[in-house]
Amino acid sequence: GQQLNQSPQSMFIQEGEDVSMNCTSSSIFNTWLWYKQDPGEGPVLLIALYKAGELTSNGRLTAQFGITRKDSFLNISASIPSDVGIYFCAGHPGGANAGKSTFGDGTTLTVKP
Amino acid sequence: DARVTQTPRHKVTEMGQEVTMRCQPILGHNTVFWYRQTMMQGLELLAYFRNRAPLDDSGMPKDRFSAEMPDATLATLKIQPSEPRDSAVYFCASGQGSPEAFFGQGTRLTVV
């Protein structure tokens, strides 16, 4: 089946630093999504990308849909303590499997004040 | 503030007991997903429904798990009999047929 490789697995950064994480796949996806999960909560959708090459921002977050449709990147600028959490990428194939997103294993972000 | 509601938030049960988890999707959403999250396996899709009809439950152990949508406002996930390896956080998510999913807070299940 489809698999996503999300990296890095974890990051420890200083408040104010920028963060980059990415997701790669051996398969093509028609949609890429990025979620954030806080402790004890469910994942919350941050950004959805629907077009290859698309670059979308949500506040300090910027995500890109790779031109090959096999990867996506998430950047966080000027990190703050509340950015702490687990960030998941998800790829959605569309077509007959329209309901099935495949999730990466997550990037755990720790921000030191 | 529309959100997916899951009950119970926590459940501790003995091995062999039946467990039922409930989910109220966001009003107007026509797609419901059940996910299981563990440290080892991450987020796994167990089953999903569209317009209350099951579309895919290939991720679900059929011998002990069952998922239903008795009506548009209620989805249930049942485990019978439960086993210690079922201990996990179970998430329900709903959507409007697009790839975007809105997750509930989860049910943390512990089977002892």
Coordinates of C-alpha atoms in Angstrom, one line a residue:
Chain A
G1 CA 0.0 0.0 0.0
Q2 CA 0.9 3.6 -0.1
Q3 CA 3.4 4.8 2.5
L4 CA 4.5 8.2 3.6
N5 CA 8.0 9.0 4.9
Q6 CA 7.8 12.0 7.2
S7 CA 11.0 13.7 8.5
P8 CA 12.4 14.6 10.8
Q9 CA 10.9 12.3 13.4
S10 CA 11.5 14.9 16.1
M11 CA 12.9 18.4 16.4
F12 CA 14.1 20.4 19.4
I13 CA 14.4 24.1 18.6
Q14 CA 14.8 27.4 20.3
E15 CA 11.9 29.9 20.4
G16 CA 12.1 32.2 17.4
E17 CA 13.8 29.7 15.1
D18 CA 12.2 28.6 11.8
V19 CA 11.2 25.0 11.3
S20 CA 11.0 22.8 8.2
M21 CA 9.6 19.3 7.9
N22 CA 8.7 17.3 4.9
C23 CA 6.9 14.2 3.6
T24 CA 7.7 12.0 0.7
S25 CA 5.9 9.2 -1.0
S26 CA 6.6 6.6 -3.6
S27 CA 3.1 7.2 -5.0
I28 CA 1.4 10.3 -6.4
F29 CA -1.2 12.1 -4.3
N30 CA -3.7 14.6 -5.6
T31 CA -4.1 16.4 -2.2
W32 CA -1.7 17.0 0.6
L33 CA -2.8 17.9 4.1
W34 CA -1.0 19.0 7.2
Y35 CA -2.4 18.5 10.7
K36 CA -1.2 19.4 14.2
Q37 CA -2.0 17.3 17.2
D38 CA -1.7 18.8 20.7
P39 CA -1.4 16.4 23.7
G40 CA -4.7 14.7 24.6
E41 CA -6.4 16.1 21.5
G42 CA -7.3 15.0 18.0
P43 CA -5.4 16.3 15.0
V44 CA -6.4 19.7 13.7
L45 CA -6.2 20.6 10.0
L46 CA -3.7 23.3 9.3
I47 CA -3.4 23.5 5.6
A48 CA -4.8 21.6 2.6
L49 CA -3.0 21.7 -0.8
Y50 CA -4.8 20.7 -4.0
K51 CA -2.5 21.6 -6.8
A52 CA 1.0 20.5 -7.7
G53 CA 3.4 23.4 -7.1
E54 CA 0.9 25.2 -4.9
L55 CA 2.3 27.3 -2.0
T56 CA -0.2 28.1 0.8
S57 CA 0.2 30.1 4.0
N58 CA -1.7 30.1 7.2
G59 CA -0.2 32.7 9.5
R60 CA 3.3 31.7 10.3
L61 CA 2.8 28.4 8.5
T62 CA 3.6 27.8 4.9
A63 CA 3.2 24.5 3.0
Q64 CA 4.0 23.5 -0.5
F65 CA 2.7 20.7 -2.7
G66 CA 5.7 19.3 -4.5
I67 CA 5.8 19.5 -8.3
T68 CA 6.2 15.8 -8.7
R69 CA 3.1 15.3 -6.5
K70 CA 5.1 12.9 -4.4
D71 CA 6.1 15.3 -1.6
S72 CA 5.1 18.2 0.5
F73 CA 6.8 20.6 2.9
L74 CA 5.7 22.5 5.9
N75 CA 7.6 25.5 7.3
I76 CA 6.9 27.3 10.5
S77 CA 8.5 30.8 10.9
A78 CA 9.5 32.4 14.1
S79 CA 8.4 29.5 16.3
I80 CA 6.7 30.1 19.6
P81 CA 6.1 27.7 22.6
S82 CA 2.5 27.0 21.5
D83 CA 3.9 25.4 18.3
V84 CA 4.8 22.4 20.4
G85 CA 3.0 19.3 19.2
I86 CA 3.0 16.5 16.6
Y87 CA 2.7 17.6 13.0
F88 CA 1.3 15.0 10.6
C89 CA 1.2 15.1 6.8
A90 CA -1.4 13.2 4.9
G91 CA -1.7 12.3 1.3
H92 CA -5.0 11.8 -0.4
P93 CA -5.2 10.0 -3.8
G94 CA -8.6 11.0 -5.1
G95 CA -10.5 8.9 -7.5
A96 CA -12.0 5.6 -6.3
N97 CA -10.2 6.0 -3.0
A98 CA -11.6 9.4 -2.5
G99 CA -12.1 8.9 1.2
K100 CA -8.8 7.4 2.3
S101 CA -5.9 9.6 3.4
T102 CA -2.6 8.1 4.3
F103 CA -0.9 9.6 7.3
G104 CA 2.8 10.0 8.0
D105 CA 4.2 9.0 11.3
G106 CA 4.5 12.6 12.5
T107 CA 7.1 15.1 13.5
T108 CA 7.3 15.9 17.2
L109 CA 8.2 19.5 17.7
T110 CA 9.6 20.8 21.0
V111 CA 10.2 24.5 21.3
K112 CA 12.5 25.8 24.1
P113 CA 11.6 29.2 25.5
Chain B
D1 CA -18.4 26.2 17.2
A2 CA -19.0 23.0 15.2
R3 CA -17.0 20.0 16.3
V4 CA -16.9 16.2 16.3
T5 CA -18.0 14.9 19.7
Q6 CA -16.7 11.5 21.0
T7 CA -17.8 9.6 24.1
P8 CA -16.5 8.4 26.3
R9 CA -13.2 10.3 26.5
H10 CA -11.6 7.5 28.5
K11 CA -12.5 3.9 29.0
V12 CA -10.8 1.2 31.1
T13 CA -12.2 -2.3 30.7
E14 CA -11.3 -5.9 31.3
M15 CA -10.3 -8.2 28.6
G16 CA -13.3 -9.9 27.1
Q17 CA -15.7 -7.1 27.8
E18 CA -17.6 -5.3 25.0
V19 CA -16.7 -1.7 24.3
T20 CA -18.8 0.8 22.4
M21 CA -17.4 4.1 21.4
R22 CA -19.7 6.8 20.0
C23 CA -19.2 9.7 17.7
Q24 CA -21.4 12.6 16.7
P25 CA -20.1 14.1 13.4
I26 CA -20.3 17.8 12.6
L27 CA -23.9 18.6 11.4
G28 CA -24.1 18.5 7.7
H29 CA -21.0 16.3 7.2
N30 CA -21.7 13.2 5.1
T31 CA -18.4 11.3 5.7
V32 CA -17.3 9.7 8.9
F33 CA -13.9 8.1 9.6
W34 CA -12.7 5.9 12.4
Y35 CA -9.0 6.0 13.1
R36 CA -6.9 4.2 15.7
Q37 CA -3.7 5.8 17.0
T38 CA -0.9 3.9 18.8
M39 CA 2.8 4.6 19.3
M40 CA 3.8 1.7 17.2
Q41 CA 1.4 2.0 14.3
G42 CA 0.6 5.7 14.2
L43 CA -2.7 6.7 12.8
E44 CA -4.5 3.8 11.1
L45 CA -7.8 4.1 9.2
L46 CA -10.2 1.5 10.5
A47 CA -13.3 2.3 8.5
Y48 CA -15.2 5.1 6.9
F49 CA -18.8 5.9 5.9
R50 CA -20.3 8.2 3.3
N51 CA -24.0 9.1 3.7
R52 CA -24.2 6.4 6.4
A53 CA -23.1 3.6 4.1
P54 CA -19.9 1.8 4.9
L55 CA -17.4 2.4 2.0
D56 CA -14.3 0.7 3.4
D57 CA -13.6 -1.3 6.6
S58 CA -10.6 -3.1 5.3
G59 CA -8.5 -1.7 8.1
M60 CA -10.7 -3.2 10.8
P61 CA -10.3 -6.6 12.4
K62 CA -13.6 -8.1 11.3
D63 CA -13.8 -10.8 13.9
R64 CA -14.1 -8.4 16.9
F65 CA -14.7 -4.9 15.5
S66 CA -17.9 -3.5 14.0
A67 CA -18.8 0.0 12.9
E68 CA -22.2 1.4 12.2
M69 CA -24.1 4.6 11.6
P70 CA -27.6 4.1 13.0
D71 CA -28.4 7.7 11.8
A72 CA -26.7 10.7 10.4
T73 CA -25.9 12.1 13.9
L74 CA -24.4 9.0 15.4
A75 CA -21.5 6.6 14.5
T76 CA -20.5 3.7 16.7
L77 CA -17.4 1.6 16.9
K78 CA -17.8 -1.6 18.8
I79 CA -15.2 -4.1 20.0
Q80 CA -16.4 -7.5 21.3
P81 CA -14.6 -9.2 22.9
S82 CA -11.9 -6.6 23.7
E83 CA -8.2 -7.6 24.1
P84 CA -5.2 -5.8 25.6
R85 CA -3.8 -5.2 22.2
D86 CA -6.9 -3.0 21.4
S87 CA -5.6 -0.4 23.9
A88 CA -5.2 2.8 21.9
V89 CA -6.7 6.1 21.2
Y90 CA -9.7 5.9 18.8
F91 CA -10.5 8.9 16.8
C92 CA -13.6 9.7 14.9
A93 CA -13.4 12.4 12.1
S94 CA -16.0 13.8 9.8
G95 CA -15.9 15.6 6.5
Q96 CA -18.0 16.8 3.6
G97 CA -16.7 14.4 1.0
S98 CA -13.4 16.4 0.4
P99 CA -10.0 15.1 1.7
E100 CA -10.3 17.5 4.7
A101 CA -11.2 15.7 7.9
F102 CA -12.2 17.2 11.2
F103 CA -11.2 15.1 14.2
G104 CA -12.9 14.6 17.6
Q105 CA -10.9 14.5 20.8
G106 CA -10.7 10.8 20.8
T107 CA -11.5 7.9 23.2
R108 CA -8.6 6.6 25.1
L109 CA -9.2 2.9 25.6
T110 CA -7.3 0.7 28.0
V111 CA -8.0 -3.0 28.1
V112 CA -6.5 -4.8 31.1

